[in-house]
Amino acid sequence: MAGAVGVGVAVLGLIFFAVVRYRKNGEELPRQVRYNLPIEVLYTVVPFVIIAVLFFYTAVGENKINKLTKKPDVTIGVVGFQWNWQFNYVDAKVQVTGNPAQGQRAQLVLPVHKKIRFVETSPDVIHSFWVPKFLFKRDVVPGRINQFELTVNTEGTYVGRCAELCGEKHDRMNFTVKVVSDAQYADYIAQLKKDPNAAPNKLSAAIPTGSD
């Protein structure tokens, strides 16, 4: 806030300075700079160069972020729905579905130091899978499969949210991500396989079983 006020005061100060200092004085015209070729070339070429450089680094960064490996360690199907999330452990053929009406927030458990592929879709409206601590966000779009990969290198519990206003109960679209050791992850999957509620269901069918 203080920074915005400072910028605003500086801009207004410069505007008032220009109004007072360079106000019209008599009928004498100021020096004209129209059709000044060097200046026109300067304000055409410099912005073009700046935009070209920024575009190059943006393209390189996006390609790196969106690159998919041939064989990720774990594949997670993400289904955003009104009003929570379902996380499908594709390789293990089990899933976890949140039910905020019953106080059940979806929890996604991931192994640490592993390449995780997320395969996302939605059966209703646009949602957005966002874990602030991961510095990554990706929209979950109906009728479309979005994919990305990341590796989490620190064990812990992280808050996840929907970053897209998806309707009346958008505030229920929270979830938890728990990053654990390989042994803890294996135990968790084994427990899920014993839970009849973790069997694939109608929502799970939206996630392809294998996709590159």
Tab-separated table of C-alpha atoms in Angstrom:
chain	number	residue	atom	x	y	z
A	1	MET	CA	0.000	0.000	0.000
A	2	ALA	CA	2.753	2.438	0.952
A	3	GLY	CA	4.563	1.674	-2.305
A	4	ALA	CA	1.423	2.350	-4.363
A	5	VAL	CA	0.866	5.670	-2.563
A	6	GLY	CA	4.481	6.642	-3.199
A	7	VAL	CA	4.222	5.876	-6.917
A	8	GLY	CA	0.922	7.768	-7.156
A	9	VAL	CA	2.354	10.848	-5.451
A	10	ALA	CA	5.432	10.773	-7.709
A	11	VAL	CA	3.329	10.495	-10.887
A	12	LEU	CA	0.947	13.281	-9.848
A	13	GLY	CA	3.905	15.451	-8.881
A	14	LEU	CA	5.472	15.033	-12.326
A	15	ILE	CA	2.145	15.802	-14.017
A	16	PHE	CA	1.661	19.019	-12.042
A	17	PHE	CA	5.284	19.998	-12.659
A	18	ALA	CA	4.809	19.605	-16.414
A	19	VAL	CA	1.517	21.550	-16.331
A	20	VAL	CA	3.073	24.476	-14.471
A	21	ARG	CA	6.531	24.493	-16.038
A	22	TYR	CA	5.507	23.995	-19.643
A	23	ARG	CA	2.126	25.746	-19.769
A	24	LYS	CA	1.407	27.851	-22.833
A	25	ASN	CA	3.135	31.232	-22.730
A	26	GLY	CA	1.976	33.605	-25.431
A	27	GLU	CA	1.504	32.548	-29.026
A	28	GLU	CA	4.967	31.132	-29.578
A	29	LEU	CA	4.893	27.477	-30.610
A	30	PRO	CA	7.225	25.047	-28.834
A	31	ARG	CA	9.943	23.294	-30.762
A	32	GLN	CA	8.336	20.663	-33.000
A	33	VAL	CA	9.678	17.114	-33.058
A	34	ARG	CA	7.313	15.580	-35.613
A	35	TYR	CA	8.921	13.657	-38.454
A	36	ASN	CA	12.111	13.248	-36.440
A	37	LEU	CA	13.437	10.029	-37.955
A	38	PRO	CA	16.035	9.166	-35.257
A	39	ILE	CA	13.457	9.517	-32.468
A	40	GLU	CA	10.829	7.534	-34.392
A	41	VAL	CA	13.320	4.738	-35.026
A	42	LEU	CA	14.329	4.778	-31.357
A	43	TYR	CA	10.817	4.444	-29.930
A	44	THR	CA	9.978	1.757	-32.486
A	45	VAL	CA	13.094	-0.403	-32.251
A	46	VAL	CA	13.690	-0.289	-28.480
A	47	PRO	CA	10.205	-1.590	-27.479
A	48	PHE	CA	10.452	-4.268	-30.182
A	49	VAL	CA	13.795	-5.474	-28.806
A	50	ILE	CA	12.453	-5.512	-25.237
A	51	ILE	CA	9.364	-7.502	-26.271
A	52	ALA	CA	11.455	-9.937	-28.345
A	53	VAL	CA	13.813	-10.640	-25.423
A	54	LEU	CA	10.930	-11.136	-22.981
A	55	PHE	CA	9.129	-13.392	-25.472
A	56	PHE	CA	12.238	-15.543	-25.916
A	57	TYR	CA	12.736	-16.139	-22.199
A	58	THR	CA	8.993	-16.711	-21.704
A	59	ALA	CA	8.939	-19.352	-24.456
A	60	VAL	CA	12.022	-21.091	-23.034
A	61	GLY	CA	10.547	-21.062	-19.522
A	62	GLU	CA	7.150	-22.354	-20.637
A	63	ASN	CA	8.696	-25.185	-22.643
A	64	LYS	CA	10.718	-26.234	-19.614
A	65	ILE	CA	7.692	-26.073	-17.295
A	66	ASN	CA	5.386	-27.945	-19.686
A	67	LYS	CA	7.869	-30.674	-20.625
A	68	LEU	CA	6.640	-34.181	-19.779
A	69	THR	CA	8.913	-37.136	-19.071
A	70	LYS	CA	8.249	-40.507	-20.710
A	71	LYS	CA	7.879	-42.384	-17.430
A	72	PRO	CA	6.923	-40.322	-14.365
A	73	ASP	CA	7.314	-42.010	-10.986
A	74	VAL	CA	3.686	-41.386	-10.008
A	75	THR	CA	0.628	-40.310	-12.007
A	76	ILE	CA	-2.171	-38.475	-10.224
A	77	GLY	CA	-5.543	-37.861	-11.849
A	78	VAL	CA	-7.064	-34.606	-10.615
A	79	VAL	CA	-10.811	-34.091	-11.008
A	80	GLY	CA	-12.165	-30.739	-9.880
A	81	PHE	CA	-15.908	-30.767	-9.327
A	82	GLN	CA	-18.526	-28.698	-7.558
A	83	TRP	CA	-17.565	-28.564	-4.707
A	84	ASN	CA	-14.260	-30.290	-4.031
A	85	TRP	CA	-11.614	-32.549	-5.538
A	86	GLN	CA	-10.980	-36.160	-6.387
A	87	PHE	CA	-7.409	-37.443	-6.567
A	88	ASN	CA	-6.888	-40.653	-8.531
A	89	TYR	CA	-3.750	-42.704	-7.984
A	90	VAL	CA	-3.750	-43.998	-11.543
A	91	ASP	CA	-1.111	-46.716	-11.142
A	92	ALA	CA	-2.705	-48.108	-7.964
A	93	LYS	CA	-6.285	-47.740	-9.283
A	94	VAL	CA	-7.573	-46.071	-6.115
A	95	GLN	CA	-8.941	-42.605	-5.437
A	96	VAL	CA	-9.765	-40.122	-2.684
A	97	THR	CA	-12.786	-37.826	-2.953
A	98	GLY	CA	-13.444	-34.817	-0.759
A	99	ASN	CA	-16.879	-34.195	0.738
A	100	PRO	CA	-16.929	-30.772	2.435
A	101	ALA	CA	-20.617	-31.131	3.336
A	102	GLN	CA	-19.491	-33.869	5.743
A	103	GLY	CA	-16.368	-32.012	6.808
A	104	GLN	CA	-14.110	-34.167	4.614
A	105	ARG	CA	-11.510	-32.165	2.752
A	106	ALA	CA	-9.706	-34.113	0.024
A	107	GLN	CA	-6.128	-35.022	0.924
A	108	LEU	CA	-3.475	-35.735	-1.677
A	109	VAL	CA	-0.511	-37.777	-0.443
A	110	LEU	CA	2.684	-37.641	-2.523
A	111	PRO	CA	6.132	-39.241	-2.203
A	112	VAL	CA	9.049	-36.865	-1.724
A	113	HIS	CA	11.774	-36.506	-4.411
A	114	LYS	CA	9.657	-38.213	-7.090
A	115	LYS	CA	8.568	-36.968	-10.496
A	116	ILE	CA	4.788	-36.568	-10.218
A	117	ARG	CA	2.570	-36.182	-13.276
A	118	PHE	CA	-0.795	-34.516	-12.755
A	119	VAL	CA	-3.560	-35.232	-15.276
A	120	GLU	CA	-6.459	-32.833	-14.798
A	121	THR	CA	-10.045	-32.429	-15.958
A	122	SER	CA	-13.485	-31.374	-14.711
A	123	PRO	CA	-17.050	-32.635	-15.294
A	124	ASP	CA	-18.762	-29.286	-14.735
A	125	VAL	CA	-17.059	-25.855	-14.732
A	126	ILE	CA	-13.525	-24.458	-14.824
A	127	HIS	CA	-11.576	-24.916	-11.599
A	128	SER	CA	-7.912	-24.212	-10.924
A	129	PHE	CA	-5.515	-26.533	-9.075
A	130	TRP	CA	-3.250	-24.353	-6.933
A	131	VAL	CA	-0.795	-25.155	-4.162
A	132	PRO	CA	0.768	-21.790	-3.206
A	133	LYS	CA	3.940	-23.310	-1.719
A	134	PHE	CA	4.621	-25.150	-4.993
A	135	LEU	CA	4.553	-21.832	-6.908
A	136	PHE	CA	2.421	-23.511	-9.552
A	137	LYS	CA	-1.167	-23.235	-10.732
A	138	ARG	CA	-2.980	-24.909	-13.615
A	139	ASP	CA	-6.604	-24.577	-14.751
A	140	VAL	CA	-8.865	-27.638	-14.659
A	141	VAL	CA	-11.108	-27.376	-17.719
A	142	PRO	CA	-14.252	-29.391	-18.611
A	143	GLY	CA	-13.783	-31.673	-21.604
A	144	ARG	CA	-10.040	-31.089	-21.712
A	145	ILE	CA	-7.045	-32.934	-20.260
A	146	ASN	CA	-4.311	-30.695	-18.848
A	147	GLN	CA	-1.023	-32.237	-17.744
A	148	PHE	CA	2.051	-31.048	-15.894
A	149	GLU	CA	4.825	-32.511	-13.768
A	150	LEU	CA	6.651	-31.431	-10.664
A	151	THR	CA	8.900	-32.801	-7.936
A	152	VAL	CA	8.446	-31.872	-4.276
A	153	ASN	CA	11.703	-32.023	-2.345
A	154	THR	CA	10.486	-31.186	1.162
A	155	GLU	CA	8.248	-33.357	3.312
A	156	GLY	CA	5.354	-31.610	4.998
A	157	THR	CA	1.716	-30.623	4.753
A	158	TYR	CA	0.619	-27.957	2.278
A	159	VAL	CA	-2.631	-26.115	1.689
A	160	GLY	CA	-4.253	-26.400	-1.738
A	161	ARG	CA	-6.982	-24.210	-3.181
A	162	CYS	CA	-9.113	-23.606	-6.232
A	163	ALA	CA	-7.896	-20.356	-7.787
A	164	GLU	CA	-10.902	-19.961	-10.103
A	165	LEU	CA	-14.247	-18.566	-8.942
A	166	CYS	CA	-16.284	-21.662	-9.771
A	167	GLY	CA	-19.671	-20.910	-8.268
A	168	GLU	CA	-21.691	-20.458	-5.106
A	169	LYS	CA	-19.639	-22.777	-2.873
A	170	HIS	CA	-16.206	-21.942	-4.239
A	171	ASP	CA	-14.994	-21.501	-0.652
A	172	ARG	CA	-15.306	-25.285	-0.153
A	173	MET	CA	-12.747	-26.032	-2.860
A	174	ASN	CA	-9.834	-26.461	-0.460
A	175	PHE	CA	-7.647	-29.531	-0.121
A	176	THR	CA	-4.495	-30.707	1.622
A	177	VAL	CA	-1.268	-32.034	0.127
A	178	LYS	CA	0.885	-34.235	2.347
A	179	VAL	CA	4.398	-35.072	1.128
A	180	VAL	CA	5.883	-38.156	2.797
A	181	SER	CA	8.721	-40.659	2.513
A	182	ASP	CA	8.593	-43.578	0.065
A	183	ALA	CA	7.768	-46.033	2.859
A	184	GLN	CA	4.947	-43.879	4.203
A	185	TYR	CA	3.573	-43.425	0.699
A	186	ALA	CA	3.581	-47.186	0.073
A	187	ASP	CA	1.761	-47.763	3.377
A	188	TYR	CA	-0.822	-45.127	2.470
A	189	ILE	CA	-1.551	-46.716	-0.912
A	190	ALA	CA	-1.825	-50.143	0.721
A	191	GLN	CA	-4.400	-48.776	3.176
A	192	LEU	CA	-6.375	-47.150	0.363
A	193	LYS	CA	-6.590	-50.457	-1.495
A	194	LYS	CA	-8.347	-51.945	1.536
A	195	ASP	CA	-10.943	-49.159	1.609
A	196	PRO	CA	-14.040	-49.933	-0.515
A	197	ASN	CA	-14.769	-46.198	-0.790
A	198	ALA	CA	-11.455	-45.756	-2.610
A	199	ALA	CA	-12.506	-47.859	-5.599
A	200	PRO	CA	-12.671	-45.960	-8.917
A	201	ASN	CA	-16.070	-44.363	-9.515
A	202	LYS	CA	-17.899	-42.205	-12.057
A	203	LEU	CA	-15.594	-39.224	-11.549
A	204	SER	CA	-12.527	-41.442	-11.947
A	205	ALA	CA	-13.622	-42.377	-15.466
A	206	ALA	CA	-12.828	-38.836	-16.640
A	207	ILE	CA	-9.092	-39.492	-16.174
A	208	PRO	CA	-7.341	-41.510	-18.916
A	209	THR	CA	-5.386	-44.478	-17.584
A	210	GLY	CA	-2.368	-43.628	-19.712
A	211	SER	CA	-1.553	-40.399	-21.507
A	212	ASP	CA	1.560	-38.673	-22.828
